[in-house]
CSV table of C-alpha atoms in Angstrom, one decimal:
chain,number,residue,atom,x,y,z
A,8,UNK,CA,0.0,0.0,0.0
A,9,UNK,CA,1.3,3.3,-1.1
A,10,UNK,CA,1.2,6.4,1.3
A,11,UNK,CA,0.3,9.6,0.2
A,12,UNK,CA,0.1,12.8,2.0
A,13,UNK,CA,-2.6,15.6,1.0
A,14,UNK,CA,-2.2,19.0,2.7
A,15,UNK,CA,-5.6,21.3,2.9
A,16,UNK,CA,-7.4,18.2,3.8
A,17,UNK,CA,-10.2,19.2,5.4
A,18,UNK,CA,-10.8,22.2,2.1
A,19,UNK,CA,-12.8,21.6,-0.7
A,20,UNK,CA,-10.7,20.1,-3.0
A,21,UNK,CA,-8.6,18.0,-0.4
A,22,UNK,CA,-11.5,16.6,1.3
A,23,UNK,CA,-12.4,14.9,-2.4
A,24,UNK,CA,-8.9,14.2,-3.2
A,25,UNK,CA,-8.6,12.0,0.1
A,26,UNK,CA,-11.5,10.5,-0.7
A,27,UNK,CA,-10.3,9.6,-4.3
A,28,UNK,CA,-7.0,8.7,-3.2
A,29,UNK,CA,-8.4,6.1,-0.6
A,30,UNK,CA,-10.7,4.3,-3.5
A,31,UNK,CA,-8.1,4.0,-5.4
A,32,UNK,CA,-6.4,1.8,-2.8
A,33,UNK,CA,-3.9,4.5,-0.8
A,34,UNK,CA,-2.9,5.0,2.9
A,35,UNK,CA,-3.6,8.9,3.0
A,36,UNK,CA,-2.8,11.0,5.4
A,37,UNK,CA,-4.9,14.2,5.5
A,38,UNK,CA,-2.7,17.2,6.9
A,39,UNK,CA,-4.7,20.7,7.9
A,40,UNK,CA,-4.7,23.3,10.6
A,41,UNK,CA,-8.5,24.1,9.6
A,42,UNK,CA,-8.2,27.7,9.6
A,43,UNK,CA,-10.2,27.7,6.5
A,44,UNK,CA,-10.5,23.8,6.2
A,45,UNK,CA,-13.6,22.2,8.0
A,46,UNK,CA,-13.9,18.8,9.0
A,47,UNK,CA,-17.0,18.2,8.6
A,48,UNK,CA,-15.4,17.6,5.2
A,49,UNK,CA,-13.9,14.6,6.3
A,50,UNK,CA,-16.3,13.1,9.0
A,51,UNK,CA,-17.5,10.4,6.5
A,52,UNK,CA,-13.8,9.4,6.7
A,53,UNK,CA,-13.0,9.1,10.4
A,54,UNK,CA,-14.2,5.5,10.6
A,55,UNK,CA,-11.9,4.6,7.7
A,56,UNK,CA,-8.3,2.7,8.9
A,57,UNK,CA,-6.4,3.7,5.3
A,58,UNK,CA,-7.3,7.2,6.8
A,59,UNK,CA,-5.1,9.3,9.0
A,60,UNK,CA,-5.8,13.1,9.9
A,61,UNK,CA,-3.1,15.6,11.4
A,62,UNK,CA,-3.5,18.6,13.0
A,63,UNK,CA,-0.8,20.9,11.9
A,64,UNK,CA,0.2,23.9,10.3
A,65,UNK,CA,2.7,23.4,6.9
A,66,UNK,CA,4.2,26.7,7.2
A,67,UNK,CA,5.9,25.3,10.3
A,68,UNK,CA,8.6,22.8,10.4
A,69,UNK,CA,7.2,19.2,9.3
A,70,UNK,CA,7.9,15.9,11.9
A,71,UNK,CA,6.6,12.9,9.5
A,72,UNK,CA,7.9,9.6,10.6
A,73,UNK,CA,6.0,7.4,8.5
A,74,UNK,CA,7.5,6.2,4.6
A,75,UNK,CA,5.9,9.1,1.9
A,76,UNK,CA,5.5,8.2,-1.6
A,77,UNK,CA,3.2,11.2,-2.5
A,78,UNK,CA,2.7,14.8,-1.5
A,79,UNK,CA,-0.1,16.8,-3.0
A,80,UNK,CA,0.0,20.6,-1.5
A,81,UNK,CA,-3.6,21.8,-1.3
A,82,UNK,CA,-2.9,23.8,1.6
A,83,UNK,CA,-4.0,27.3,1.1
A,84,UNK,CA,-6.9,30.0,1.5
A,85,UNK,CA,-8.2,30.0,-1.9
A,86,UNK,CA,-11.1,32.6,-2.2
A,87,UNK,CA,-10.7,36.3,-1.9
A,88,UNK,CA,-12.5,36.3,1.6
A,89,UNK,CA,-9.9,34.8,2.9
A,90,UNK,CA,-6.9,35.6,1.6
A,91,UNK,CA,-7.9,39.2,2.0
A,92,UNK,CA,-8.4,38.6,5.6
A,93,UNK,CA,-5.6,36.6,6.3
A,94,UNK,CA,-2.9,37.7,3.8
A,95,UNK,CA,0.3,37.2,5.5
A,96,UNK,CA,-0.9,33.3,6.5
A,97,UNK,CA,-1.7,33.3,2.6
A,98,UNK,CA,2.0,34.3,1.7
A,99,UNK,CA,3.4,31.7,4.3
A,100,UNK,CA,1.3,28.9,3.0
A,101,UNK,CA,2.7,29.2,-0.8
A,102,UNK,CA,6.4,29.8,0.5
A,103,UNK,CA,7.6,28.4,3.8
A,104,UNK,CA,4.8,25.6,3.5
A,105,UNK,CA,5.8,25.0,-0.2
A,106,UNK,CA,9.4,25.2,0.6
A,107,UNK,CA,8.9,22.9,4.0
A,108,UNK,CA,7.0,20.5,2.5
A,109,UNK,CA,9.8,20.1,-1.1
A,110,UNK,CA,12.3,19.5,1.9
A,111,UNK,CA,10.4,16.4,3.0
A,112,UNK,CA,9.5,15.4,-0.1
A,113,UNK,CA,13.6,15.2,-0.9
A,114,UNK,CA,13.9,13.4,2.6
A,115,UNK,CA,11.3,11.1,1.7
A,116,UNK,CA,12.1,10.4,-1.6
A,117,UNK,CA,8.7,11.2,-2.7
A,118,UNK,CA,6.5,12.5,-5.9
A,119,UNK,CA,5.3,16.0,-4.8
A,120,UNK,CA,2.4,17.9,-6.9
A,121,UNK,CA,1.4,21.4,-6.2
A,122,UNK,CA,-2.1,23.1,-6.3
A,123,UNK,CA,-1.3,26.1,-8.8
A,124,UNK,CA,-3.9,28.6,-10.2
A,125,UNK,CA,-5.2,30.4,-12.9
A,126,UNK,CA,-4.4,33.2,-11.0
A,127,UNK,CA,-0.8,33.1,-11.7
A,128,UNK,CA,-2.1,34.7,-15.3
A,129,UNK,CA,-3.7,37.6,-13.6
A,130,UNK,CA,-5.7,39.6,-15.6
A,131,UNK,CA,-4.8,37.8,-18.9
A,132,UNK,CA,-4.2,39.6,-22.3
A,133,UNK,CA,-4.1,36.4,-24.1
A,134,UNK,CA,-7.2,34.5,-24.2
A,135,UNK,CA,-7.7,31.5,-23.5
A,136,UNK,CA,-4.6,30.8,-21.2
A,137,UNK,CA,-2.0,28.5,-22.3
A,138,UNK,CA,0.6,27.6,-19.9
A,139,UNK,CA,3.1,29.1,-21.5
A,140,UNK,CA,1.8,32.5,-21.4
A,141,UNK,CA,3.2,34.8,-18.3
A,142,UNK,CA,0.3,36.3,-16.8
A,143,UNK,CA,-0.6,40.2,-16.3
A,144,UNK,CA,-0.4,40.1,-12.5
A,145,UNK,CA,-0.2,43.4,-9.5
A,146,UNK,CA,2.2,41.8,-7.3
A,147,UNK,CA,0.9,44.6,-4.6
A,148,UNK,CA,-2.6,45.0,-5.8
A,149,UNK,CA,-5.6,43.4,-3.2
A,150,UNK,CA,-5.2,39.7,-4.7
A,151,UNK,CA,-1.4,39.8,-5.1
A,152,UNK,CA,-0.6,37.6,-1.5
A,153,UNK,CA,-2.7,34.6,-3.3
A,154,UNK,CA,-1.7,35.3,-6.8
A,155,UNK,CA,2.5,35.9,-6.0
A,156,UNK,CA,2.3,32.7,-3.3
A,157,UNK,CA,1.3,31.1,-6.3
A,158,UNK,CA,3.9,32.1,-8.5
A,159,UNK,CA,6.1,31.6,-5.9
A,160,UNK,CA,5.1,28.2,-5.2
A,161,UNK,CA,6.0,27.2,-8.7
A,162,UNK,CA,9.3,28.9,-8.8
A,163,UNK,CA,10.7,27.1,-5.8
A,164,UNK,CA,9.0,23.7,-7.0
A,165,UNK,CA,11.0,23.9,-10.4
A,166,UNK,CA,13.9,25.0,-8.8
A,167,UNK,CA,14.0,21.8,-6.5
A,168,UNK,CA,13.0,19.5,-9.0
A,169,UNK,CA,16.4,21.2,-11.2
A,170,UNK,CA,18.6,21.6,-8.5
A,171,UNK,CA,17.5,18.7,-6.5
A,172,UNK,CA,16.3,16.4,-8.7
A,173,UNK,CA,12.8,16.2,-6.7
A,174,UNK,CA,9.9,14.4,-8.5
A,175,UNK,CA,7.2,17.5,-9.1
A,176,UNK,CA,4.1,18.1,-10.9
A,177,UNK,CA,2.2,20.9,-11.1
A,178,UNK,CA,-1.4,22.1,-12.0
A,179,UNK,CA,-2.9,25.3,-12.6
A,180,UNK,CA,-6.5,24.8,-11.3
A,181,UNK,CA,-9.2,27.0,-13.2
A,182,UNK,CA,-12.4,27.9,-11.0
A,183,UNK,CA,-13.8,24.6,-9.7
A,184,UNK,CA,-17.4,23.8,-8.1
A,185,UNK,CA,-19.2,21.1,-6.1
A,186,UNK,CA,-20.5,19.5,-2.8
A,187,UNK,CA,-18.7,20.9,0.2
A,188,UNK,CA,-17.6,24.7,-1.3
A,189,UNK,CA,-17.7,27.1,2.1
A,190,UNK,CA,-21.3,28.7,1.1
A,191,UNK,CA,-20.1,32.1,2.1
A,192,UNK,CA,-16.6,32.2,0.7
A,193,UNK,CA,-16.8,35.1,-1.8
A,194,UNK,CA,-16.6,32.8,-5.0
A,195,UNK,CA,-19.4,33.0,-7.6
A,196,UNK,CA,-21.3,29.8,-7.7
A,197,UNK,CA,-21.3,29.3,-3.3
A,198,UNK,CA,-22.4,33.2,-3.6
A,199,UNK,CA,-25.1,32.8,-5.9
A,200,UNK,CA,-26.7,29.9,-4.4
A,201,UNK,CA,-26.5,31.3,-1.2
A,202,UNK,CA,-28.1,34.5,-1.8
A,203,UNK,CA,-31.0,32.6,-4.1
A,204,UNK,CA,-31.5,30.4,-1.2
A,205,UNK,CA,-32.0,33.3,1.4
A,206,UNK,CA,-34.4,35.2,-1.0
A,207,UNK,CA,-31.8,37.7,-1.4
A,208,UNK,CA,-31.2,39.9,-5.1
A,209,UNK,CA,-27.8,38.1,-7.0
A,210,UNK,CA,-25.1,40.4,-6.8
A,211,UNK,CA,-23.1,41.1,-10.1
A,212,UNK,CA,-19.9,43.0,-9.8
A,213,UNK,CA,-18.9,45.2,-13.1
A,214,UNK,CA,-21.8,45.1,-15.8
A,215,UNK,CA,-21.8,41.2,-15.6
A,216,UNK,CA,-19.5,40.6,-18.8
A,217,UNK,CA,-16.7,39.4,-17.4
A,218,UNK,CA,-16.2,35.7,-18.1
A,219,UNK,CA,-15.1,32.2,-16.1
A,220,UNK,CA,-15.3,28.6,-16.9
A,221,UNK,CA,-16.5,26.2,-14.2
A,222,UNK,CA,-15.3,22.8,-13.6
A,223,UNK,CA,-17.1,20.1,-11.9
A,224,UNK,CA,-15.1,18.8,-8.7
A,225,UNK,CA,-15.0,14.9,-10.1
A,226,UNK,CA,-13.6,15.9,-13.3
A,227,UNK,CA,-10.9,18.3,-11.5
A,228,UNK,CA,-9.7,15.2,-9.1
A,229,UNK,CA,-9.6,12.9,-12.0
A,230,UNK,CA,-7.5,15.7,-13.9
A,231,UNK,CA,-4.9,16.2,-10.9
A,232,UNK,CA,-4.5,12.4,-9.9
A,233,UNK,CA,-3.6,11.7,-14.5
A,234,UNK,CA,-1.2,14.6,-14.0
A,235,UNK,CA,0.5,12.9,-10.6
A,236,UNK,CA,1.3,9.6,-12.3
A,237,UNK,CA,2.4,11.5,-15.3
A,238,UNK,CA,6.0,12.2,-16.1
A,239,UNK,CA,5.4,15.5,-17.4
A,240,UNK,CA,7.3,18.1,-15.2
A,241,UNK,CA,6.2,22.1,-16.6
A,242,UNK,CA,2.8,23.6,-15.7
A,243,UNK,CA,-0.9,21.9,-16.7
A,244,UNK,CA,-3.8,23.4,-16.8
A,245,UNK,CA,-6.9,21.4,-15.3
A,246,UNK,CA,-10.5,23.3,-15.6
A,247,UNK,CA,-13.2,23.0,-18.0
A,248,UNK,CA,-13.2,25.3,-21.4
A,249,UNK,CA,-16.8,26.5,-21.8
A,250,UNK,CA,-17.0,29.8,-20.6
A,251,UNK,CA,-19.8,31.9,-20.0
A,252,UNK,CA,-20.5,35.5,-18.7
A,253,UNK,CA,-21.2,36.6,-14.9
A,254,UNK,CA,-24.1,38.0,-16.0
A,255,UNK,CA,-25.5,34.9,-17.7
A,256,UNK,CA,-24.4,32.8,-15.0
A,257,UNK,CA,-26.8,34.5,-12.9
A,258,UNK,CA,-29.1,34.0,-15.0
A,259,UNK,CA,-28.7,30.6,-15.3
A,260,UNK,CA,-28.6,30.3,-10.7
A,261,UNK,CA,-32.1,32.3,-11.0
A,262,UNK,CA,-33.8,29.5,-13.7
A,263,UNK,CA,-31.8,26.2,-11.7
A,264,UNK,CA,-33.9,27.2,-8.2
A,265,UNK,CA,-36.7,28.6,-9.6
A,266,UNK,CA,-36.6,32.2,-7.7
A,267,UNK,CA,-37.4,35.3,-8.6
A,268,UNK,CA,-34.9,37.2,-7.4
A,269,UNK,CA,-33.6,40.2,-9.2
A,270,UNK,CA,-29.8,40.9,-10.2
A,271,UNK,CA,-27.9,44.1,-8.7
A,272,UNK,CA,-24.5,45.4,-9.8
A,273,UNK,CA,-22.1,46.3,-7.2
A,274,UNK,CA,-18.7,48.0,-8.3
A,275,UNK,CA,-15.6,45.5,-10.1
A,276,UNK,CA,-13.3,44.6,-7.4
A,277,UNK,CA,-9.6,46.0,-7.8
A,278,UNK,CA,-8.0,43.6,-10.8
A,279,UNK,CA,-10.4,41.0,-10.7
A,280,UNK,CA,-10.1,39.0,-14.2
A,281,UNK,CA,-12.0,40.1,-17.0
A,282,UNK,CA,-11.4,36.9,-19.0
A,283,UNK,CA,-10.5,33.3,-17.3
A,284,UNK,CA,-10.8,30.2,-19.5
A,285,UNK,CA,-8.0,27.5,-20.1
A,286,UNK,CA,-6.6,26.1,-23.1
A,287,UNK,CA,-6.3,22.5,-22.3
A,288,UNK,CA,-4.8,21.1,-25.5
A,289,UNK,CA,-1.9,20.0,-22.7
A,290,UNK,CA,-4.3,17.6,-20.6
A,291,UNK,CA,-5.9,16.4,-23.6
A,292,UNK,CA,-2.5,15.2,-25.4
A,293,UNK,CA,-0.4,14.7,-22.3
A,294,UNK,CA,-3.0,13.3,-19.8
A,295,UNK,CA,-5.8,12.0,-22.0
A,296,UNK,CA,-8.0,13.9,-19.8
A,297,UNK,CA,-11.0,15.9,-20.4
A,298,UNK,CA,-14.2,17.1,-18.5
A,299,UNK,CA,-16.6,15.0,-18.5
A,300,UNK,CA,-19.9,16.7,-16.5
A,301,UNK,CA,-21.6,19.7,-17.9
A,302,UNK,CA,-22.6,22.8,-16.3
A,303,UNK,CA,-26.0,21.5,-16.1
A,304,UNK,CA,-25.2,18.5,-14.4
A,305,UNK,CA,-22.7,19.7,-12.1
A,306,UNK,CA,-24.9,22.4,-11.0
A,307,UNK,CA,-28.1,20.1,-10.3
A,308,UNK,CA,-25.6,18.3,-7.6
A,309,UNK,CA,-24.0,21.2,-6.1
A,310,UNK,CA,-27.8,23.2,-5.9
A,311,UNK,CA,-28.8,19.8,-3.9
A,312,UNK,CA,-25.9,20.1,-1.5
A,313,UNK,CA,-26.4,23.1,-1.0
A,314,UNK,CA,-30.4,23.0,-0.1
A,315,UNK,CA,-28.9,20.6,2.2
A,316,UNK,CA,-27.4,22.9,4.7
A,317,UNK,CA,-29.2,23.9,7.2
A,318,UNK,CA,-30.8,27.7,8.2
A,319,UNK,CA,-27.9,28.2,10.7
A,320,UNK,CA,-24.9,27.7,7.8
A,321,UNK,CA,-26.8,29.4,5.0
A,322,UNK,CA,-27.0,32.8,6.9
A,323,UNK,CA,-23.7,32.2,8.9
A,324,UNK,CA,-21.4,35.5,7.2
A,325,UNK,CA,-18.3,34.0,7.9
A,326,UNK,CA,-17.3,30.2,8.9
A,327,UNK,CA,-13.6,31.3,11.0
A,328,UNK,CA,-13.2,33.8,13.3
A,329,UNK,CA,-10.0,34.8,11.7
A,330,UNK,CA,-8.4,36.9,14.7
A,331,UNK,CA,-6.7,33.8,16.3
A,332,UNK,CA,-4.9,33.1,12.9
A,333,UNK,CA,-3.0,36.9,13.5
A,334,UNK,CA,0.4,35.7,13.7
């Protein structure tokens, strides 16, 4: 039995990635100091012997006894609530966590794949993104901590897989959606739902044409787990290609739960992407990978999940009380 460790754990996308790493036959170990993480995420797991959870914050030194033959580094806040919030933990998470975490990795001998972004391309002039475009990116504007950890995170990665012959992948994840997205973290779809669900008007920031492709979680883990037992090295890019605008989005939120809310505009947050779709001619050739679930689909399951919560979560305004994460 192979071991694998997956930082951010108890997040969105680590809470699914343990759970596809255990089907497919792994001892995981699920690492997270929950400041954004919630495990509830992994309470179905806690039963589960191939399933080990530590408490513990990557950005400080790293005690792992047991053998490692994977690291996947999902640690990180990852919406703009959050890393706006807690900005300095944001920077420490993509650098001393990144650069912690590519030491064990050399100790152990073991594969080590990073959780990139799309937001290393910033506000992109070429469109779609390929991964070998450079991004248009304020390293000091309001989303600069999350978007220069990022970059970061990829510069030291390549730099110990050159210097130090570490095994490293790395994917640059376009927006993804699904069962167990934070209802009020800031991003589009959790926002939507939420303020549908509480009879609230849908907030569009800018005049709506701004654009994003969304990604169903299963086809994202899929994506990520071909790219791990890859030997490709540089960049991929793993989100879906159909792109539609804000605006008709929220019109599509308004027809899938049958409100009658109305939308608003609100100002354009500072540097917030105009354009954000992926070219994934990579994935295709490299990984034989492609999304599979449509927008329609997806949507249905994550509207479901989110009708599931109950009156207490869906009008909670934040989940942390981020004043004990000050240091």
């Amino acid at each position: 039995m192979k071991n694998v460790l997956i930082t951010g754990a108890a997040g969105f996308l680590g809470s699914h990635l343990c759970d596809k790493f255990l089907a497919e036959g792994f001892k995981v170990f699920g690492m997270d100091n929950l400041i954004t993480g919630n495990l509830d995420n992994l309470k179905h797991l806690e039963n589960n012997a191939n399933f080990e959870f530590i408490n513990h914050d990557v950005s400080d030194y790293i005690d792992f006894k047991e053998s490692l033959d994977y690291i996947l580094h999902f640690a990180s806040p990852a919406s703009p609530i959050d890393y706006l919030k807690i900005p300095i933990q944001t920077l420490k998470v993509g650098s001393l966590g990144t650069h912690n975490l590519l030491g064990l990795a050399r100790a152990k001998n073991a594969r080590m794949l990073i959780a990139s972004t799309s937001e290393v391309y910033g506000d992109p002039l070429v469109h779609p993104q390929t991964e070998e475009y450079y991004g248009n990116v304020n390293p000091i504007g309001p989303r600069g901590v999350y978007d220069e950890a990022k970059r970061f995170q990829e510069a030291i990665t390549m730099a110990y897989h050159t210097y130090h012959g570490v095994e490293t992948r790395i994917v640059r994840i376009f927006n993804t959606y699904g069962p167990r997205m934070r209802l009020n973290d800031g991003r589009v779809i959790p926002a939507f739902i939420g303020q549908a669900l509480r009879g609230e008007d849908l907030t569009v920031f800018g005049d709506g044409l701004q654009t994003r492709s969304f990604c169903y979680v299963d086809d994202q883990v899929n994506g990520i787990y071909h790219l791990l037992f890859s030997d490709y090295t540089q960049p991929v890019n793993i989100g879906n290609p159909v792109e539609i605008t804000i605006l008709d989005f929220a019109k599509e939120i308004i027809k899938l739960t049958g409100t009658k809310q109305k939308i608003i505009y609100k100002d354009l947050p500072v540097n917030d992407p105009m354009q954000r779709c992926p070219n994934i001619s990579k994935a295709k050739e490299l990984l034989a990978w492609q999304p599979k679930v449509s927008r329609e689909e997806g949507m249905k399951i994550t509207y479901e999940y989110f009708k599931s919560l109950s009156q207490e979560e869906l009008y909670k305004k934040e989940h942390k009380d981020f004043a004990a994460y000050s240091k």
